[in-house]
Short mmCIF file of C-alpha atoms and ligand atoms in Angstrom, two decimals:
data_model
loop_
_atom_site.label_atom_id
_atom_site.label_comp_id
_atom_site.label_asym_id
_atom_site.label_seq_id
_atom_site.Cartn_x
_atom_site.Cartn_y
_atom_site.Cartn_z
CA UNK F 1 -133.79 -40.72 -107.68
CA UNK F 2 -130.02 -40.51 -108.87
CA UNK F 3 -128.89 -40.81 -104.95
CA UNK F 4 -130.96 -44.16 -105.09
CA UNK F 5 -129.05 -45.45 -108.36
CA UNK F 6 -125.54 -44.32 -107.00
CA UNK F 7 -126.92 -46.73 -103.98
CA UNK F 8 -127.85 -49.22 -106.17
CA UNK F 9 -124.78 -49.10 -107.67
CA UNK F 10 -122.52 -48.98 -105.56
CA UNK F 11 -124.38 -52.34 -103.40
CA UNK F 12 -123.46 -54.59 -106.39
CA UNK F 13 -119.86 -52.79 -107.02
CA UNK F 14 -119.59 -54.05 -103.02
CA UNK F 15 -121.34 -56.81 -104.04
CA UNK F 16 -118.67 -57.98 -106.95
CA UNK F 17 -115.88 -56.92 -104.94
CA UNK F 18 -116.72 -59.60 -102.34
CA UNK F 19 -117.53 -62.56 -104.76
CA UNK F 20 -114.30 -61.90 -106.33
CA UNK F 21 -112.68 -61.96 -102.67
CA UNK F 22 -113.94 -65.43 -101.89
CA UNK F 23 -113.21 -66.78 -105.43
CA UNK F 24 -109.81 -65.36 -105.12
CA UNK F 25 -109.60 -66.81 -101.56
CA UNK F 26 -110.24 -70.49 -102.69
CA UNK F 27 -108.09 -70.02 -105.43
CA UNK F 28 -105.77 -69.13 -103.00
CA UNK F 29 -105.90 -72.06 -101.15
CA UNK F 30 -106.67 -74.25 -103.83
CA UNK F 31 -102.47 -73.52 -105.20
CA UNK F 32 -101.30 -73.68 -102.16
CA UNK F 33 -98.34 -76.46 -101.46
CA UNK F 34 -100.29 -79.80 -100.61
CA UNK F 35 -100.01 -81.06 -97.13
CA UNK F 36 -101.26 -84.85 -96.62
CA UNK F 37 -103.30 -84.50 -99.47
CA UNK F 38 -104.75 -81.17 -99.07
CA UNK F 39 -103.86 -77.90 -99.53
CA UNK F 40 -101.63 -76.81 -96.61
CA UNK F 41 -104.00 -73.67 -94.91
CA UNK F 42 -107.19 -76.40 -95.01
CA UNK F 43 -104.40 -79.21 -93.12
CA UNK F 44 -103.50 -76.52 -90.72
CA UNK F 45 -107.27 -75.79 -89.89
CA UNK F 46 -107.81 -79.50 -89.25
CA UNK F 47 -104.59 -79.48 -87.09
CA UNK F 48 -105.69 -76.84 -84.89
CA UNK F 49 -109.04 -78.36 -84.47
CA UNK F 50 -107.40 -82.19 -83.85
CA UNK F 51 -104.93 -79.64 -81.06
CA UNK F 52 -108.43 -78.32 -79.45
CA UNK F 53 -110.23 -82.00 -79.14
CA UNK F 54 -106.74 -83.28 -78.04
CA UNK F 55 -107.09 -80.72 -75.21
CA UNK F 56 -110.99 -80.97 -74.14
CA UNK F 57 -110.62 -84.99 -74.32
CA UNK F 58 -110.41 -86.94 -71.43
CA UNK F 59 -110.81 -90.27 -71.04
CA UNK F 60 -113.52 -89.61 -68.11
CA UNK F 61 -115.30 -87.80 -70.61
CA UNK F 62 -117.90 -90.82 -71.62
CA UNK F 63 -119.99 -91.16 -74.72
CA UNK F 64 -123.50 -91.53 -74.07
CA UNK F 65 -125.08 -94.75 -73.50
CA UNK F 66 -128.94 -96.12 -74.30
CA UNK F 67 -130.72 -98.96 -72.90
CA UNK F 68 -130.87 -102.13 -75.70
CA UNK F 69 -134.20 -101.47 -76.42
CA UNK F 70 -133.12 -98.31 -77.99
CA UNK F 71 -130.49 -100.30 -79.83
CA UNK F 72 -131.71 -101.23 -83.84
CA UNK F 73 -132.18 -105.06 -83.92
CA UNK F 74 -130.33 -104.81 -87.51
CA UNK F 75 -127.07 -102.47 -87.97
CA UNK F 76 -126.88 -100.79 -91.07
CA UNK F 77 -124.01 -102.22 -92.80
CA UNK F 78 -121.40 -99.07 -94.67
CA UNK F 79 -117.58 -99.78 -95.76
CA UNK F 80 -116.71 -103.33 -96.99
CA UNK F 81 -112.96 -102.02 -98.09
CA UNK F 82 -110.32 -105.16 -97.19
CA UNK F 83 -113.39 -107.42 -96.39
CA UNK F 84 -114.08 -108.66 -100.43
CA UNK F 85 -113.34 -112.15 -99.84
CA UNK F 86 -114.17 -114.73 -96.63
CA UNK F 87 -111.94 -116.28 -94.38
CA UNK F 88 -112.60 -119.16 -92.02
CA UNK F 89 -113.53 -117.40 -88.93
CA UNK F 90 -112.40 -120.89 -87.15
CA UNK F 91 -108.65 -120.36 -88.03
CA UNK F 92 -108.52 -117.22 -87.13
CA UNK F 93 -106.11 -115.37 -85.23
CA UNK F 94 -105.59 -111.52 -84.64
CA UNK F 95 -101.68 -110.73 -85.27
CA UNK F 96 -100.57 -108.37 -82.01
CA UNK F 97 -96.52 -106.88 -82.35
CA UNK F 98 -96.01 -106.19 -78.99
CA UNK F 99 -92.59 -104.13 -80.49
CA UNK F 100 -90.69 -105.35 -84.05
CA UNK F 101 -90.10 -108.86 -83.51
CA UNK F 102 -92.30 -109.94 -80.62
CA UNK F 103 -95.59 -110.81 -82.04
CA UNK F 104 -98.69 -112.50 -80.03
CA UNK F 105 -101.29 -114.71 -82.49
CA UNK F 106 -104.18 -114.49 -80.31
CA UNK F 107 -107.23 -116.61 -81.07
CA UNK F 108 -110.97 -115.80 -80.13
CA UNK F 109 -111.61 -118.49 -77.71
CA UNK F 110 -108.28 -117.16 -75.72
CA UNK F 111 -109.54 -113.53 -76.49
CA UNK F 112 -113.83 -114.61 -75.24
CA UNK F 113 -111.76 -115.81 -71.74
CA UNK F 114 -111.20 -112.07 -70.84
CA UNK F 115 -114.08 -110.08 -69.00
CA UNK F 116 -117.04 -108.97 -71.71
CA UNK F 117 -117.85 -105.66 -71.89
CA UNK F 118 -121.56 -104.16 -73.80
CA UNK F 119 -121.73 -100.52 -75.00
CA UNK F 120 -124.62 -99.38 -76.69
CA UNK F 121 -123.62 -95.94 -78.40
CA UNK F 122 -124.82 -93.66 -81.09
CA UNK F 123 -122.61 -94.61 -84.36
CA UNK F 124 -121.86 -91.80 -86.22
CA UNK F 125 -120.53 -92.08 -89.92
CA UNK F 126 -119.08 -89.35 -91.68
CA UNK F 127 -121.63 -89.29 -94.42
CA UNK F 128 -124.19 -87.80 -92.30
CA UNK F 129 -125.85 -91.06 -90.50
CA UNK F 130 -125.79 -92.16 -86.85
CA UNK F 131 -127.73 -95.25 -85.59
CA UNK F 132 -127.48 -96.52 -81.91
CA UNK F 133 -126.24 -100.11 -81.46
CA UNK F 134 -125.41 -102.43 -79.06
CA UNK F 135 -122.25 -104.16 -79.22
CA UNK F 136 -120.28 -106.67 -77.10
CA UNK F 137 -116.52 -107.58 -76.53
CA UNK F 138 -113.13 -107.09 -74.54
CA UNK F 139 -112.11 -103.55 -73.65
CA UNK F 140 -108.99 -102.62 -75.44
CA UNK F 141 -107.31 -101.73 -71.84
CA UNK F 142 -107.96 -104.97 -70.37
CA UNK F 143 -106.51 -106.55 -73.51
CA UNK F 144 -103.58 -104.08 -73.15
CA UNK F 145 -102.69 -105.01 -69.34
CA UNK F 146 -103.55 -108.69 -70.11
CA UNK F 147 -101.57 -109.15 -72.86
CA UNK F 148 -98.97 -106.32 -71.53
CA UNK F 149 -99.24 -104.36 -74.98
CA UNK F 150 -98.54 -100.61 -75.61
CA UNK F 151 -95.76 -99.60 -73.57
CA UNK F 152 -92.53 -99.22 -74.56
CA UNK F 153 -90.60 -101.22 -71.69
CA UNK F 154 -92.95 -104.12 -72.25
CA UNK F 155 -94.38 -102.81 -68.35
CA UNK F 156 -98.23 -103.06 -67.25
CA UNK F 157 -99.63 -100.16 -69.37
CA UNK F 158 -100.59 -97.34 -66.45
CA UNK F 159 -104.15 -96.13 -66.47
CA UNK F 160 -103.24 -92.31 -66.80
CA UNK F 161 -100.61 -91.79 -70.33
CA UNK F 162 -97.33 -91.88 -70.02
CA UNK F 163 -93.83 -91.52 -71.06
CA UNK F 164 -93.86 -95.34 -71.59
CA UNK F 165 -97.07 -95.52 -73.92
CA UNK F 166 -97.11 -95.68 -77.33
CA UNK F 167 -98.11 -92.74 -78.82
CA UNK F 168 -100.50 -94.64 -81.68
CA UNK F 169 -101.96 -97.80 -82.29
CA UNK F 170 -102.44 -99.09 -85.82
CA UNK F 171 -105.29 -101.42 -87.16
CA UNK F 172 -105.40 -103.22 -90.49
CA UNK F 173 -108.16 -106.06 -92.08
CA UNK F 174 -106.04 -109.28 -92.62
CA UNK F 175 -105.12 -108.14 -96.41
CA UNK F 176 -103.94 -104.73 -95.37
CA UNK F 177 -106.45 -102.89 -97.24
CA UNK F 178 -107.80 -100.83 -95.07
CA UNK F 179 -106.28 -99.40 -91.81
CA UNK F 180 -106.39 -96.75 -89.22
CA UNK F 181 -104.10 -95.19 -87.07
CA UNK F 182 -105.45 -94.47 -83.35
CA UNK F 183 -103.89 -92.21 -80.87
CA UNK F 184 -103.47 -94.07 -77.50
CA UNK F 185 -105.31 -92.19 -74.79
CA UNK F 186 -108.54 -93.23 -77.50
CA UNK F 187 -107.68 -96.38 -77.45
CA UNK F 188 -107.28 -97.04 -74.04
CA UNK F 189 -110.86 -95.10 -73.63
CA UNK F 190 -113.12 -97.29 -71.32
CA UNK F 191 -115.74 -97.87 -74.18
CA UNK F 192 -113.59 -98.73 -76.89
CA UNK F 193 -113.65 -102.55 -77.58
CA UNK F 194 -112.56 -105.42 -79.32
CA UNK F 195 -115.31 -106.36 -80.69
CA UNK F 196 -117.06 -110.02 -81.33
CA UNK F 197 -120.55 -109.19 -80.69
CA UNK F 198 -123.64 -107.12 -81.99
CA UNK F 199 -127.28 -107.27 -79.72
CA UNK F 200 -125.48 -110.66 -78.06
CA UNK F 201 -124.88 -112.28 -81.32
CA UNK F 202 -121.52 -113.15 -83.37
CA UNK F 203 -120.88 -110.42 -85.67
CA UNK F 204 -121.75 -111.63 -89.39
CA UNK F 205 -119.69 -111.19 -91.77
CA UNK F 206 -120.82 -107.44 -92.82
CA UNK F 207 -120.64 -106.86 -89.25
CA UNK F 208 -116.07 -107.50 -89.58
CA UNK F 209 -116.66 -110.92 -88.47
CA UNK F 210 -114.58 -112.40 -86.31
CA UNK F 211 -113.47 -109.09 -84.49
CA UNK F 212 -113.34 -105.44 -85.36
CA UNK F 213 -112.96 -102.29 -83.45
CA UNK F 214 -115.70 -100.31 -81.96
CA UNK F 215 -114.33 -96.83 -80.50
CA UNK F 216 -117.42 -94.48 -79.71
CA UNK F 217 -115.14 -91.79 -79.37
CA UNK F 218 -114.34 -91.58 -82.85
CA UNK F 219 -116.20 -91.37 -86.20
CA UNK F 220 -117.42 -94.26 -88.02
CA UNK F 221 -114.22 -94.37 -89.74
CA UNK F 222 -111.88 -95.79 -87.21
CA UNK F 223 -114.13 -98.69 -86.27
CA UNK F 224 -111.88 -101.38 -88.40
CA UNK F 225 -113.86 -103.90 -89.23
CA UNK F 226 -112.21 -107.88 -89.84
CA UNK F 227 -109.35 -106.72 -87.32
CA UNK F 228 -106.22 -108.51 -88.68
CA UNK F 229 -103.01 -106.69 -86.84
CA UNK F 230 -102.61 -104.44 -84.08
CA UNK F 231 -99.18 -102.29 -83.56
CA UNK F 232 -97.57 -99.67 -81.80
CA UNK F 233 -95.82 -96.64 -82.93
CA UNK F 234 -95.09 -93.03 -81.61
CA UNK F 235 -95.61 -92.17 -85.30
CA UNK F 236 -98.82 -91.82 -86.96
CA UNK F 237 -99.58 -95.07 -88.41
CA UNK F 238 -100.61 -95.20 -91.69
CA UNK F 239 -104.72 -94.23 -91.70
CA UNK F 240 -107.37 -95.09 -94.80
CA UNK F 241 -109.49 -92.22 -94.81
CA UNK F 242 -106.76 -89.63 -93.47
CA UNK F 243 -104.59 -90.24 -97.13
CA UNK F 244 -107.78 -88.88 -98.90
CA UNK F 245 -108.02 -85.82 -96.51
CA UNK F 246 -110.08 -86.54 -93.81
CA UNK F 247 -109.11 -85.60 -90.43
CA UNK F 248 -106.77 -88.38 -88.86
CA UNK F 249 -108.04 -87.68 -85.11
CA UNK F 250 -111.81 -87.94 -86.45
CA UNK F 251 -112.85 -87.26 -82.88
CA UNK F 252 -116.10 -86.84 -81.68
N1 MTE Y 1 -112.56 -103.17 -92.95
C1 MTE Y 1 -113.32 -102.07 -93.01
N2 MTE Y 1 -113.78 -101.50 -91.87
C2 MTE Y 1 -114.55 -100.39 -91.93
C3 MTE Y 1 -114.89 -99.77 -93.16
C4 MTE Y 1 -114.38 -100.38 -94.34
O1 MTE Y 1 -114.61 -99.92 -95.48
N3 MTE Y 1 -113.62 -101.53 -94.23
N4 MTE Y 1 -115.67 -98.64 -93.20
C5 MTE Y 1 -115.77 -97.84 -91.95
C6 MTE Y 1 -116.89 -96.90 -91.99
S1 MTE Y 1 -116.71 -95.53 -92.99
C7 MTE Y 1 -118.02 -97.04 -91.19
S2 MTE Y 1 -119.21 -95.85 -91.12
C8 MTE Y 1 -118.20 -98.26 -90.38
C9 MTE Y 1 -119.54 -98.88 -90.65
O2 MTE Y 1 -119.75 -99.98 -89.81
P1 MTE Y 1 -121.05 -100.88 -90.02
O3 MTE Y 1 -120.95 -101.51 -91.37
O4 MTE Y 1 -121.04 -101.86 -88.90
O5 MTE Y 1 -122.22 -99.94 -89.95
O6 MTE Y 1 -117.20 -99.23 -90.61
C10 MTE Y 1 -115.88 -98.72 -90.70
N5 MTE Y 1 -114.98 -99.85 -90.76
MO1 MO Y 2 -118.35 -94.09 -92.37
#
């Protein structure tokens, strides 16, 4: 009897001593110095894991593709940040700076001359969803040889990276409020597409209307809807979602 209360006692004195151990952890962390937004340890944890997926990606690593009948006929619509008012998809033009001071206006009939490309993937958003969808449009490395975009000489871009490649791209809606920073090699993934089209339609408004980004690579996040400006940096570009903690590579 008193061997089983010394037990008993001494499981919740183990017990206590580990609840305090966590609390104390996360308090821990919690004062740490804040890196990007969140405490430093919980940046570091994200770096490491952006450092493994940097490693085990390779751009002949494909997502996987469905046939359209798998595709839903309507896309759930999620994120309307720098898309609150129209604009006349007739006049527009998506703003490319080759480097500072050499800037390409390229309009969608000039962009719908380049080959057309379909990828039906599984979207996945952050919050939890995933839906697969079909969409149409220019791949971003035919755009980047046609238009001889993200190298640093102004030279074809090379298939493999390379010294002369810009390290990022970065993606804003026309009124700069919201924008994501890409690393290259994702970019220049063979899936990831300008895109004008969803199940061989005109994207709608909702939809980024007249052009937005789909990357299957990467988490919902990245997929910029209402494209406005393209650029190239070996720095990070500035990234929506990333300033409020989330992981910048948001790989899949
Ligand atoms: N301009 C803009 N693009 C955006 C967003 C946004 O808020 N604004 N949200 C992103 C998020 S979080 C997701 S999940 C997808 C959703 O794309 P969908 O509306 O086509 O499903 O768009 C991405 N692109
Ligand atoms: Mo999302």
């Amino acid at each position: 009897m008193k061997k089983d209360k010394l037990r008993t006692l001494l499981s919740f004195a183990v017990f206590a001593l580990f609840i305090y151990g966590c609390w104390s952890g996360i308090m821990w962390i919690a004062h740490q110095p804040k890196a990007d937004g969140i405490p430093a340890p919980l940046r570091s944890v994200l770096r490491t894991n952006e450092k493994i997926f940097k490693t085990v990606f390779s751009p002949q690593q494909q997502s996987k593709t469905f046939k359209p009948e798998q595709a839903q006929s309507r896309t759930r619509k999620n994120g309307l940040i720098g898309m609150e008012t129209n604009i006349d998809v007739t006049q527009y033009c998506v703003v490319v700076i080759r480097h500072k001071g050499d800037t390409l206006r390229i309009g969608m009939d000039e962009l719908k001359q380049l080959p057309k490309t379909e990828v039906i993937f599984d979207f996945k958003c952050i919050e939890g969803w995933s839906q697969v969808t079909r969409w149409g449009g220019v791949k971003f490395s035919d755009f980047a040889k046609h238009y001889r975009v993200g190298t640093k000489s102004g030279a074809l871009i090379s298939d493999q990276p390379g010294e002369d490649w810009y390290k990022y791209a970065g993606l804003e809606t026309p009124n700069g409020k919201y924008y994501v920073g890409i690393d290259m090699p994702s970019m220049m993934h063979p899936q990831t597409i300008l895109c004008y089209e969803v199940n061989g339609k005109p994207l709608s408004n909702l939809d980024g209307a007249p052009l937005r980004l789909i990357i299957p690579v990467k988490y919902g996040i990245k997929h910029l809807k209402r494209i406005g400006k393209i650029w190239f940096s070996d720095e990070p570009p500035r990234d929506y979602w990333a300033k409020y903690g989330y992981d910048y590579f948001a790989g899949l």
